Amino acid sequence: MNTLPAFFAAALAVLFSPALPSRAHGPHEHGAARMNLAVEGDSVVIALESPLANFLSFEHAPETDQQKEDARALIARLRKAEDLFRLSGAAGCRLEKVELEAEALEDFIREPSAQEAVHKAGDHPEHGEEGEEHGDLDAEFSFRCSRPADLHSLEVALFSVWPALRDIDVQMVTPAGQGSAELTPEQTLIRW
Ligand SMILES: [Zn+2]
């Protein structure tokens, strides 16, 4: 992930530097996504990097009315991430911020010009070998929890919403230490 917000990038640099470089720029593989989960004190930050094809039937800038509608629906859904990332109920976690970044959807992400910071997409190639266009979505979800001592799990509800998504490679730093996990439609829960 080449455009992580500074806070998260700094946290990863400290905690992950021996292992991260080989994973930082994964292949654009439809069906697969990467997630970084950082739990520290009362803060939970979830960073997701995925081909747009896992969420939409296209990866270019929306052209038809239907595609524009689909893009807006996707962005709206991602901004309500409490439904997508369910943290331990007892921990009292609230979604504080959602940052979305997708070159193909840039105009749509900016539309409501809400409190999100929108970053320009990075310099990694967005085009496949055959001239076929590919596009990624980077998203960061920040939660704040009123009872962090009761925070021990995250259920990821992305698969039921977007069936094209088949697996998520998770790297995490939690009070239990560093770890990794593979999420699939059959395995959606992370515990620490
Ligand atoms: Zn693609």
Coordinates of C-alpha atoms and ligand atoms in Angstrom, one line a residue:
M1 CA 0.0 0.0 0.0
N2 CA 1.8 3.1 -1.1
T3 CA -0.5 5.8 0.1
L4 CA -1.1 4.9 3.7
P5 CA -1.9 7.9 5.9
A6 CA 1.0 9.0 7.9
F7 CA -0.1 7.7 11.2
F8 CA -0.7 4.2 10.1
A9 CA 2.4 4.1 7.9
A10 CA 4.5 5.2 10.8
A11 CA 2.9 2.5 13.0
L12 CA 3.6 -0.1 10.4
A13 CA 7.2 1.1 9.9
V14 CA 7.9 0.6 13.5
L15 CA 6.1 -2.7 14.0
F16 CA 6.3 -4.4 10.7
S17 CA 9.5 -3.2 9.0
P18 CA 11.3 -6.6 8.9
A19 CA 8.4 -8.3 7.2
L20 CA 6.4 -5.7 5.3
P21 CA 8.4 -4.8 2.2
S22 CA 7.7 -8.0 0.3
R23 CA 4.0 -7.6 1.0
A24 CA 3.7 -3.9 0.5
H25 CA 2.8 -4.0 -3.2
G26 CA 0.8 -7.1 -3.8
P27 CA -0.4 -8.2 -7.2
H28 CA -3.7 -6.9 -8.5
E29 CA -5.6 -10.2 -8.2
H30 CA -9.3 -10.2 -8.6
G31 CA -11.0 -11.9 -5.6
A32 CA -8.2 -11.1 -3.2
A33 CA -7.7 -8.2 -0.9
R34 CA -5.3 -7.1 1.8
M35 CA -6.1 -5.7 5.2
N36 CA -4.0 -4.2 7.9
L37 CA -5.5 -4.1 11.3
A38 CA -4.0 -2.0 14.1
V39 CA -5.5 -2.0 17.6
E40 CA -3.8 0.2 20.1
G41 CA -5.4 1.6 23.2
D42 CA -8.9 2.8 22.3
S43 CA -8.1 3.1 18.6
V44 CA -8.7 0.6 15.8
V45 CA -7.5 1.3 12.3
I46 CA -8.4 -1.0 9.5
A47 CA -6.8 -0.4 6.1
L48 CA -8.1 -2.3 3.1
E49 CA -6.5 -2.5 -0.3
S50 CA -8.5 -4.3 -3.0
P51 CA -9.1 -4.4 -6.8
L52 CA -12.2 -2.5 -7.6
A53 CA -13.5 -5.6 -9.3
N54 CA -14.2 -7.1 -5.9
F55 CA -16.8 -4.4 -5.4
L56 CA -18.0 -3.4 -8.9
S57 CA -18.5 -4.9 -12.3
F58 CA -15.9 -2.4 -13.7
E59 CA -12.6 -0.8 -12.7
H60 CA -12.6 2.3 -14.9
A61 CA -14.3 5.6 -14.2
P62 CA -18.1 5.1 -14.3
E63 CA -19.6 5.8 -17.7
T64 CA -23.2 4.7 -17.8
D65 CA -25.9 5.8 -15.4
Q66 CA -25.9 2.4 -13.9
Q67 CA -22.2 2.4 -13.2
K68 CA -22.4 5.9 -11.7
E69 CA -25.2 4.6 -9.4
D70 CA -23.2 1.6 -8.5
A71 CA -20.1 3.7 -7.7
R72 CA -22.2 6.0 -5.4
A73 CA -23.8 3.0 -3.7
L74 CA -20.4 1.5 -3.0
I75 CA -19.0 4.7 -1.6
A76 CA -22.0 5.1 0.6
R77 CA -21.8 1.6 1.9
L78 CA -18.1 1.9 2.7
R79 CA -18.8 5.1 4.6
K80 CA -21.1 3.2 6.9
A81 CA -18.4 0.8 7.9
E82 CA -19.9 -0.1 11.3
D83 CA -22.0 -2.7 9.3
L84 CA -18.9 -4.1 7.6
F85 CA -16.5 -4.3 10.5
R86 CA -18.1 -5.5 13.7
L87 CA -15.9 -5.0 16.7
S88 CA -16.6 -6.7 20.0
G89 CA -20.0 -5.4 21.1
A90 CA -19.0 -4.8 24.7
A91 CA -16.1 -2.5 23.6
G92 CA -18.4 0.3 22.6
C93 CA -16.6 1.1 19.3
R94 CA -17.7 3.9 17.1
L95 CA -16.7 4.7 13.6
E96 CA -14.8 8.0 13.6
K97 CA -13.4 8.4 10.1
V98 CA -13.4 6.7 6.6
E99 CA -10.9 7.6 4.0
L100 CA -11.4 6.3 0.5
E101 CA -9.1 6.4 -2.4
A102 CA -9.7 5.1 -5.9
E103 CA -8.5 6.8 -9.0
A104 CA -11.4 5.5 -11.1
L105 CA -14.0 6.8 -8.6
E106 CA -12.2 10.1 -7.6
D107 CA -15.0 12.4 -8.7
F108 CA -17.6 10.3 -6.8
I109 CA -15.5 10.1 -3.6
R110 CA -15.2 13.9 -3.7
E111 CA -18.9 14.5 -4.3
P112 CA -20.2 15.1 -0.8
S113 CA -16.9 16.7 0.1
A114 CA -17.4 15.6 3.7
Q115 CA -14.8 15.4 6.4
E116 CA -12.8 12.7 4.6
A117 CA -9.4 13.5 3.4
V118 CA -9.1 12.3 -0.2
H119 CA -5.6 11.5 -1.4
K120 CA -4.6 11.3 -5.0
A121 CA -4.0 7.8 -6.2
G122 CA -0.4 6.7 -6.2
D123 CA 2.0 6.1 -9.0
H124 CA 1.6 2.4 -9.3
P125 CA 0.5 1.2 -12.7
E126 CA -3.3 0.8 -13.2
H127 CA -3.2 -0.8 -16.6
G128 CA -2.9 -4.5 -17.4
E129 CA -0.8 -6.0 -20.2
E130 CA -3.5 -6.2 -22.7
G131 CA -4.4 -2.6 -22.4
E132 CA -7.2 -3.7 -20.1
E133 CA -7.8 -1.2 -17.4
H134 CA -7.5 -2.2 -13.8
G135 CA -8.2 -0.1 -10.7
D136 CA -7.8 -0.4 -7.0
L137 CA -9.6 0.8 -4.0
D138 CA -7.7 1.8 -0.8
A139 CA -9.8 2.5 2.2
E140 CA -9.0 3.3 5.8
F141 CA -11.6 3.0 8.6
S142 CA -10.8 4.4 12.1
F143 CA -12.8 3.5 15.1
R144 CA -12.6 4.7 18.7
C145 CA -13.7 2.4 21.6
S146 CA -15.1 3.5 25.0
R147 CA -14.2 0.2 26.7
P148 CA -11.0 -1.1 24.9
A149 CA -10.4 -3.7 27.6
D150 CA -13.4 -5.5 26.2
L151 CA -12.2 -5.4 22.6
H152 CA -11.1 -8.9 21.5
S153 CA -12.5 -9.6 18.1
L154 CA -13.4 -8.2 14.7
E155 CA -15.9 -9.8 12.4
V156 CA -15.5 -8.8 8.8
A157 CA -18.8 -8.8 6.9
L158 CA -17.5 -7.9 3.5
F159 CA -17.9 -11.3 1.8
S160 CA -21.7 -11.4 2.2
V161 CA -22.1 -7.9 0.7
W162 CA -19.6 -8.4 -2.1
P163 CA -19.5 -12.1 -3.2
A164 CA -16.7 -11.4 -5.8
L165 CA -14.4 -11.0 -2.9
R166 CA -13.0 -14.4 -2.0
D167 CA -10.2 -13.9 0.5
I168 CA -8.5 -11.2 2.5
D169 CA -4.9 -11.5 3.7
V170 CA -4.7 -9.8 7.1
Q171 CA -1.7 -8.4 8.9
M172 CA -2.4 -7.2 12.4
V173 CA -1.0 -5.6 15.4
T174 CA -3.1 -5.9 18.5
P175 CA -2.5 -5.9 22.3
A176 CA -1.8 -9.6 21.8
G177 CA 1.1 -8.9 19.5
Q178 CA 1.7 -9.2 15.7
G179 CA -0.1 -11.7 13.7
S180 CA -1.6 -12.6 10.4
A181 CA -4.8 -14.2 9.3
E182 CA -6.6 -15.3 6.1
L183 CA -10.2 -14.4 5.9
T184 CA -12.7 -16.2 3.6
P185 CA -16.5 -16.4 3.3
E186 CA -16.2 -19.3 5.7
Q187 CA -13.8 -17.6 8.1
T188 CA -14.8 -14.0 8.9
L189 CA -13.7 -13.6 12.5
I190 CA -10.4 -12.4 13.9
R191 CA -9.7 -12.8 17.6
W192 CA -6.9 -11.5 19.8
Ligands
ZN1 ZN -8.5 -5.6 -12.2

